[in-house]
Amino acid sequence: MLIPVLKKRGPLGKTLHAGLGAAWPICLGYIPIGLAFGVLAQKAGLSPLAVALMSVLVFAGSSQFIAVSMMANGAAPAAIIMTTFMVNLRHLLMSSSLSIFLKTVSIKKLSLFAYGVTDESFAVNHARFSSGDWGVDRALALNYFANLTWVISTVAGGFCGQFIPAGFLGIDYALIAMFICLLVFQLKGRLYVLTAIFAGGLAVVLALLIPGNAYIVLASIAAATLGVICKRRFYL
Amino acid sequence: METSFLTLVVGMGLVTYIPRWLPLAFLARRRLPTWFVEWLDLIPAAILSALLIPALVTGGSPRCLDLFRSELWVALPTFVLALKTKSLGATVLAGMLLFWIVGMLTP
């Protein structure tokens, strides 16, 4: 659909085509965030090469933003690394959840796949794996298309991000709209709706009470635990 | 480039990669207890909601409850559209369009 050339070229082309077909909403969402990150990083004194290096080695949007603002405030590297660790702990849950679908995959491919686990790639890959028409190679293609978009947008932001008008085409809303739709895909029954409502409500309360993003992990663990208890107790 | 910057990004990379890798390396080949599989099955709904809802109803720094954000009001028709169409692409494009229009209407 998107790039017919890819579809005609053998298995690799088909894999890339499927990966890109699923990755494009993520890529669209990464562009404004990547550009914004590039602008901030440049203001904090990072060269385009330094931005590229960070985007390749870390590939985690929110922690990169936090790292750059901590660097601008003169924080110690150890404090920045510790914060990065805390901010990205939620990937433990995402990788655990994806592991169910990757039982027969070699450790080499799993290691390549792990690099690309983000909030966005997790959500899209999980939805695709659940629907059954997905494999690890397509998931890898999706991850690396998203990664490539992230690296290019962050570097481009360092060069020319300040010239793009704010709010252009509503692109800032791409990831929120994507999460809305992916959440709808997850609402497969009463138990899932209940879990989502509890997670959302608790996340809001915790987000208001504690600084940082610990609310994501805490609310998710509490809601999923409550969901399992309800399932076992009340046969929901 | 300074060595201290290299150390920093390599350190950040490692502490980000390890939580991504550990569960895949150790859980994928293992037989998991039923309750844990049920728990993992609920994690996506929980995590998506925990990521999304605070982004819609809180804003500012430090965060405050704010029910008048256009993020929230655009989310309602976007949610209905996602329910009706079940199409990720259509939802994303319509959400962007609505948010853009709302952004132009509100000063």
mmCIF file of C-alpha atoms in Angstrom, chain A:
data_model
loop_
_atom_site.group_PDB
_atom_site.id
_atom_site.type_symbol
_atom_site.label_atom_id
_atom_site.label_comp_id
_atom_site.label_asym_id
_atom_site.label_seq_id
_atom_site.Cartn_x
_atom_site.Cartn_y
_atom_site.Cartn_z
ATOM 1 C CA MET A 1 0.000 0.000 0.000
ATOM 2 C CA LEU A 2 2.599 2.508 1.073
ATOM 3 C CA ILE A 3 5.581 1.585 -1.007
ATOM 4 C CA PRO A 4 4.591 -0.837 -3.781
ATOM 5 C CA VAL A 5 8.241 -1.335 -4.771
ATOM 6 C CA LEU A 6 8.954 -3.069 -1.470
ATOM 7 C CA LYS A 7 6.050 -5.467 -1.889
ATOM 8 C CA LYS A 8 7.318 -6.840 -5.206
ATOM 9 C CA ARG A 9 10.793 -7.680 -3.917
ATOM 10 C CA GLY A 10 10.840 -11.108 -2.246
ATOM 11 C CA PRO A 11 10.482 -11.937 1.444
ATOM 12 C CA LEU A 12 12.679 -9.116 2.800
ATOM 13 C CA GLY A 13 10.733 -6.554 0.801
ATOM 14 C CA LYS A 14 7.452 -7.966 2.110
ATOM 15 C CA THR A 15 8.724 -7.861 5.687
ATOM 16 C CA LEU A 16 9.894 -4.270 5.337
ATOM 17 C CA HIS A 17 6.619 -3.324 3.663
ATOM 18 C CA ALA A 18 4.552 -4.845 6.478
ATOM 19 C CA GLY A 19 6.815 -3.250 9.092
ATOM 20 C CA LEU A 20 6.525 0.179 7.517
ATOM 21 C CA GLY A 21 2.770 -0.249 7.039
ATOM 22 C CA ALA A 22 2.401 -0.701 10.794
ATOM 23 C CA ALA A 23 5.136 1.758 11.812
ATOM 24 C CA TRP A 24 4.004 4.897 10.018
ATOM 25 C CA PRO A 25 1.715 6.285 12.762
ATOM 26 C CA ILE A 26 4.631 5.904 15.192
ATOM 27 C CA CYS A 27 7.020 7.591 12.756
ATOM 28 C CA LEU A 28 4.564 10.448 12.242
ATOM 29 C CA GLY A 29 4.371 10.919 16.001
ATOM 30 C CA TYR A 30 8.142 10.785 16.493
ATOM 31 C CA ILE A 31 8.837 13.599 14.021
ATOM 32 C CA PRO A 32 7.593 16.568 16.130
ATOM 33 C CA ILE A 33 8.964 15.101 19.361
ATOM 34 C CA GLY A 34 12.302 14.335 17.727
ATOM 35 C CA LEU A 35 12.525 17.841 16.249
ATOM 36 C CA ALA A 36 11.675 19.361 19.638
ATOM 37 C CA PHE A 37 14.318 17.233 21.306
ATOM 38 C CA GLY A 38 16.909 18.295 18.729
ATOM 39 C CA VAL A 39 16.156 21.963 19.357
ATOM 40 C CA LEU A 40 16.483 21.558 23.148
ATOM 41 C CA ALA A 41 19.644 19.480 22.862
ATOM 42 C CA GLN A 42 21.255 22.062 20.618
ATOM 43 C CA LYS A 43 20.345 24.799 23.112
ATOM 44 C CA ALA A 44 21.934 22.686 25.858
ATOM 45 C CA GLY A 45 25.154 22.669 23.822
ATOM 46 C CA LEU A 46 25.015 19.231 22.170
ATOM 47 C CA SER A 47 26.430 18.933 18.637
ATOM 48 C CA PRO A 48 24.365 17.123 15.969
ATOM 49 C CA LEU A 49 26.807 14.205 16.291
ATOM 50 C CA ALA A 50 26.220 14.088 20.070
ATOM 51 C CA VAL A 51 22.454 14.133 19.460
ATOM 52 C CA ALA A 52 22.752 11.285 16.954
ATOM 53 C CA LEU A 53 24.884 9.270 19.354
ATOM 54 C CA MET A 54 22.409 9.702 22.189
ATOM 55 C CA SER A 55 19.415 8.835 19.996
ATOM 56 C CA VAL A 56 21.144 5.700 18.698
ATOM 57 C CA LEU A 57 22.473 4.471 22.038
ATOM 58 C CA VAL A 58 19.512 5.348 24.242
ATOM 59 C CA PHE A 59 16.455 5.538 21.935
ATOM 60 C CA ALA A 60 14.005 6.549 24.661
ATOM 61 C CA GLY A 61 12.297 9.872 24.177
ATOM 62 C CA SER A 62 11.266 10.970 27.646
ATOM 63 C CA SER A 63 14.556 10.019 29.304
ATOM 64 C CA GLN A 64 16.512 11.854 26.584
ATOM 65 C CA PHE A 65 14.510 15.039 27.280
ATOM 66 C CA ILE A 66 15.137 14.666 31.012
ATOM 67 C CA ALA A 67 18.855 13.959 30.465
ATOM 68 C CA VAL A 68 19.304 17.072 28.339
ATOM 69 C CA SER A 69 17.527 19.312 30.840
ATOM 70 C CA MET A 70 19.611 17.798 33.672
ATOM 71 C CA MET A 71 22.786 18.393 31.642
ATOM 72 C CA ALA A 72 21.758 22.008 31.085
ATOM 73 C CA ASN A 73 21.423 22.335 34.864
ATOM 74 C CA GLY A 74 24.870 20.827 35.421
ATOM 75 C CA ALA A 75 23.735 17.526 36.975
ATOM 76 C CA ALA A 76 26.311 14.780 37.599
ATOM 77 C CA PRO A 77 26.438 11.944 34.998
ATOM 78 C CA ALA A 78 25.675 9.354 37.692
ATOM 79 C CA ALA A 79 22.462 11.204 38.617
ATOM 80 C CA ILE A 80 21.430 11.408 34.953
ATOM 81 C CA ILE A 81 22.093 7.675 34.410
ATOM 82 C CA MET A 82 20.152 6.769 37.580
ATOM 83 C CA THR A 83 17.192 8.920 36.471
ATOM 84 C CA THR A 84 17.291 7.343 33.008
ATOM 85 C CA PHE A 85 17.143 3.906 34.629
ATOM 86 C CA MET A 86 14.095 4.850 36.718
ATOM 87 C CA VAL A 87 12.282 6.507 33.826
ATOM 88 C CA ASN A 88 12.789 3.488 31.571
ATOM 89 C CA LEU A 89 11.956 0.733 34.076
ATOM 90 C CA ARG A 90 8.468 0.526 32.559
ATOM 91 C CA HIS A 91 10.035 -1.288 29.597
ATOM 92 C CA LEU A 92 10.446 -4.285 31.937
ATOM 93 C CA LEU A 93 6.665 -4.661 31.890
ATOM 94 C CA MET A 94 6.427 -4.167 28.136
ATOM 95 C CA SER A 95 9.149 -6.695 27.286
ATOM 96 C CA SER A 96 7.593 -9.188 29.725
ATOM 97 C CA SER A 97 4.250 -8.743 28.037
ATOM 98 C CA LEU A 98 5.749 -9.185 24.551
ATOM 99 C CA SER A 99 7.780 -12.249 25.584
ATOM 100 C CA ILE A 100 4.612 -14.393 25.443
ATOM 101 C CA PHE A 101 4.571 -14.030 21.657
ATOM 102 C CA LEU A 102 8.286 -14.706 21.134
ATOM 103 C CA LYS A 103 8.674 -18.235 22.463
ATOM 104 C CA THR A 104 10.475 -19.729 19.479
ATOM 105 C CA VAL A 105 12.716 -16.779 18.683
ATOM 106 C CA SER A 106 16.523 -17.044 18.975
ATOM 107 C CA ILE A 107 18.322 -15.045 21.648
ATOM 108 C CA LYS A 108 20.142 -13.114 18.916
ATOM 109 C CA LYS A 109 16.900 -11.832 17.420
ATOM 110 C CA LEU A 110 15.428 -11.201 20.864
ATOM 111 C CA SER A 111 18.471 -9.064 21.684
ATOM 112 C CA LEU A 112 18.032 -7.081 18.471
ATOM 113 C CA PHE A 113 14.324 -6.730 19.184
ATOM 114 C CA ALA A 114 14.878 -5.581 22.797
ATOM 115 C CA TYR A 115 16.715 -2.484 21.571
ATOM 116 C CA GLY A 116 13.564 -1.178 19.891
ATOM 117 C CA VAL A 117 11.031 -1.670 22.696
ATOM 118 C CA THR A 118 9.401 1.715 23.320
ATOM 119 C CA ASP A 119 5.918 2.691 24.558
ATOM 120 C CA GLU A 120 4.820 3.083 20.955
ATOM 121 C CA SER A 121 6.453 0.038 19.321
ATOM 122 C CA PHE A 122 5.299 -2.105 22.257
ATOM 123 C CA ALA A 123 1.698 -1.009 21.831
ATOM 124 C CA VAL A 124 1.583 -1.533 18.063
ATOM 125 C CA ASN A 125 3.555 -4.800 18.086
ATOM 126 C CA HIS A 126 1.417 -6.188 20.914
ATOM 127 C CA ALA A 127 -1.792 -5.380 19.021
ATOM 128 C CA ARG A 128 -0.407 -7.026 15.863
ATOM 129 C CA PHE A 129 0.896 -10.119 17.660
ATOM 130 C CA SER A 130 -2.497 -10.495 19.384
ATOM 131 C CA SER A 131 -4.312 -10.322 16.054
ATOM 132 C CA GLY A 132 -2.134 -13.181 14.805
ATOM 133 C CA ASP A 133 -0.799 -11.778 11.528
ATOM 134 C CA TRP A 134 2.569 -10.756 12.897
ATOM 135 C CA GLY A 135 6.042 -12.223 13.227
ATOM 136 C CA VAL A 136 9.316 -11.259 14.826
ATOM 137 C CA ASP A 137 10.855 -10.098 11.531
ATOM 138 C CA ARG A 138 8.007 -7.668 10.869
ATOM 139 C CA ALA A 139 8.185 -6.492 14.466
ATOM 140 C CA LEU A 140 11.924 -5.912 14.028
ATOM 141 C CA ALA A 141 11.288 -3.949 10.822
ATOM 142 C CA LEU A 142 8.717 -1.808 12.658
ATOM 143 C CA ASN A 143 11.153 -1.158 15.529
ATOM 144 C CA TYR A 144 13.972 -0.112 13.224
ATOM 145 C CA PHE A 145 11.771 2.151 11.067
ATOM 146 C CA ALA A 146 10.673 3.880 14.270
ATOM 147 C CA ASN A 147 14.287 4.077 15.450
ATOM 148 C CA LEU A 148 15.482 5.493 12.120
ATOM 149 C CA THR A 149 12.744 8.151 12.214
ATOM 150 C CA TRP A 150 13.712 9.060 15.771
ATOM 151 C CA VAL A 151 17.425 9.424 14.982
ATOM 152 C CA ILE A 152 16.801 11.465 11.819
ATOM 153 C CA SER A 153 14.199 13.760 13.450
ATOM 154 C CA THR A 154 16.336 14.480 16.516
ATOM 155 C CA VAL A 155 19.379 15.334 14.386
ATOM 156 C CA ALA A 156 17.238 17.418 12.011
ATOM 157 C CA GLY A 157 15.816 19.257 15.039
ATOM 158 C CA GLY A 158 19.338 20.261 16.024
ATOM 159 C CA PHE A 159 19.841 21.832 12.605
ATOM 160 C CA CYS A 160 16.511 23.419 11.746
ATOM 161 C CA GLY A 161 13.864 22.594 14.368
ATOM 162 C CA GLN A 162 13.355 26.216 15.395
ATOM 163 C CA PHE A 163 12.032 27.138 11.942
ATOM 164 C CA ILE A 164 8.975 24.862 12.094
ATOM 165 C CA PRO A 165 5.843 26.614 13.400
ATOM 166 C CA ALA A 166 4.432 25.204 16.654
ATOM 167 C CA GLY A 167 1.292 23.087 16.298
ATOM 168 C CA PHE A 168 1.832 22.532 12.568
ATOM 169 C CA LEU A 169 -0.848 20.149 11.115
ATOM 170 C CA GLY A 170 -1.761 18.919 14.590
ATOM 171 C CA ILE A 171 1.157 16.514 14.377
ATOM 172 C CA ASP A 172 1.729 16.944 18.130
ATOM 173 C CA TYR A 173 -1.428 14.911 18.623
ATOM 174 C CA ALA A 174 -0.308 11.894 16.558
ATOM 175 C CA LEU A 175 0.930 9.798 19.475
ATOM 176 C CA ILE A 176 -2.021 10.623 21.745
ATOM 177 C CA ALA A 177 -4.455 9.631 18.964
ATOM 178 C CA MET A 178 -2.438 6.467 18.413
ATOM 179 C CA PHE A 179 -2.582 5.539 22.108
ATOM 180 C CA ILE A 180 -6.353 6.179 22.123
ATOM 181 C CA CYS A 181 -6.863 3.740 19.257
ATOM 182 C CA LEU A 182 -4.465 1.136 20.679
ATOM 183 C CA LEU A 183 -6.265 1.344 24.025
ATOM 184 C CA VAL A 184 -9.563 0.741 22.205
ATOM 185 C CA PHE A 185 -7.998 -2.385 20.632
ATOM 186 C CA GLN A 186 -7.126 -3.598 24.138
ATOM 187 C CA LEU A 187 -10.680 -3.237 25.489
ATOM 188 C CA LYS A 188 -11.561 -6.822 24.630
ATOM 189 C CA GLY A 189 -14.034 -7.415 27.469
ATOM 190 C CA ARG A 190 -15.336 -6.208 30.828
ATOM 191 C CA LEU A 191 -12.165 -7.199 32.662
ATOM 192 C CA TYR A 192 -9.962 -5.147 30.312
ATOM 193 C CA VAL A 193 -12.260 -2.115 30.578
ATOM 194 C CA LEU A 194 -12.221 -2.364 34.370
ATOM 195 C CA THR A 195 -8.414 -2.670 34.418
ATOM 196 C CA ALA A 196 -8.023 0.313 32.075
ATOM 197 C CA ILE A 197 -10.377 2.520 34.111
ATOM 198 C CA PHE A 198 -8.600 1.640 37.346
ATOM 199 C CA ALA A 199 -5.149 2.169 35.787
ATOM 200 C CA GLY A 200 -6.154 5.531 34.300
ATOM 201 C CA GLY A 201 -7.742 6.821 37.495
ATOM 202 C CA LEU A 202 -4.908 5.683 39.721
ATOM 203 C CA ALA A 203 -2.329 7.052 37.268
ATOM 204 C CA VAL A 204 -3.943 10.504 37.406
ATOM 205 C CA VAL A 205 -3.980 10.494 41.236
ATOM 206 C CA LEU A 206 -0.364 9.310 41.434
ATOM 207 C CA ALA A 207 0.769 11.716 38.703
ATOM 208 C CA LEU A 208 -0.623 14.590 40.781
ATOM 209 C CA LEU A 209 0.938 13.319 44.023
ATOM 210 C CA ILE A 210 4.436 12.243 42.992
ATOM 211 C CA PRO A 211 6.814 13.966 40.603
ATOM 212 C CA GLY A 212 8.479 11.998 37.804
ATOM 213 C CA ASN A 213 6.880 9.156 35.879
ATOM 214 C CA ALA A 214 6.774 6.385 38.504
ATOM 215 C CA TYR A 215 2.984 6.664 38.257
ATOM 216 C CA ILE A 216 3.007 4.689 34.983
ATOM 217 C CA VAL A 217 4.616 1.579 36.459
ATOM 218 C CA LEU A 218 2.820 1.783 39.826
ATOM 219 C CA ALA A 219 -0.654 2.267 38.331
ATOM 220 C CA SER A 220 -0.115 -0.459 35.698
ATOM 221 C CA ILE A 221 1.075 -3.050 38.219
ATOM 222 C CA ALA A 222 -1.749 -2.234 40.643
ATOM 223 C CA ALA A 223 -4.427 -2.309 37.922
ATOM 224 C CA ALA A 224 -3.251 -5.568 36.325
ATOM 225 C CA THR A 225 -3.037 -7.181 39.777
ATOM 226 C CA LEU A 226 -6.539 -5.998 40.616
ATOM 227 C CA GLY A 227 -7.695 -7.334 37.249
ATOM 228 C CA VAL A 228 -6.299 -10.814 37.943
ATOM 229 C CA ILE A 229 -7.846 -10.809 41.435
ATOM 230 C CA CYS A 230 -11.250 -9.824 39.976
ATOM 231 C CA LYS A 231 -10.936 -12.490 37.309
ATOM 232 C CA ARG A 232 -10.199 -15.194 39.864
ATOM 233 C CA ARG A 233 -12.662 -14.001 42.540
ATOM 234 C CA PHE A 234 -15.629 -12.887 40.484
ATOM 235 C CA TYR A 235 -15.046 -14.801 37.231
ATOM 236 C CA LEU A 236 -15.179 -11.589 35.202
#
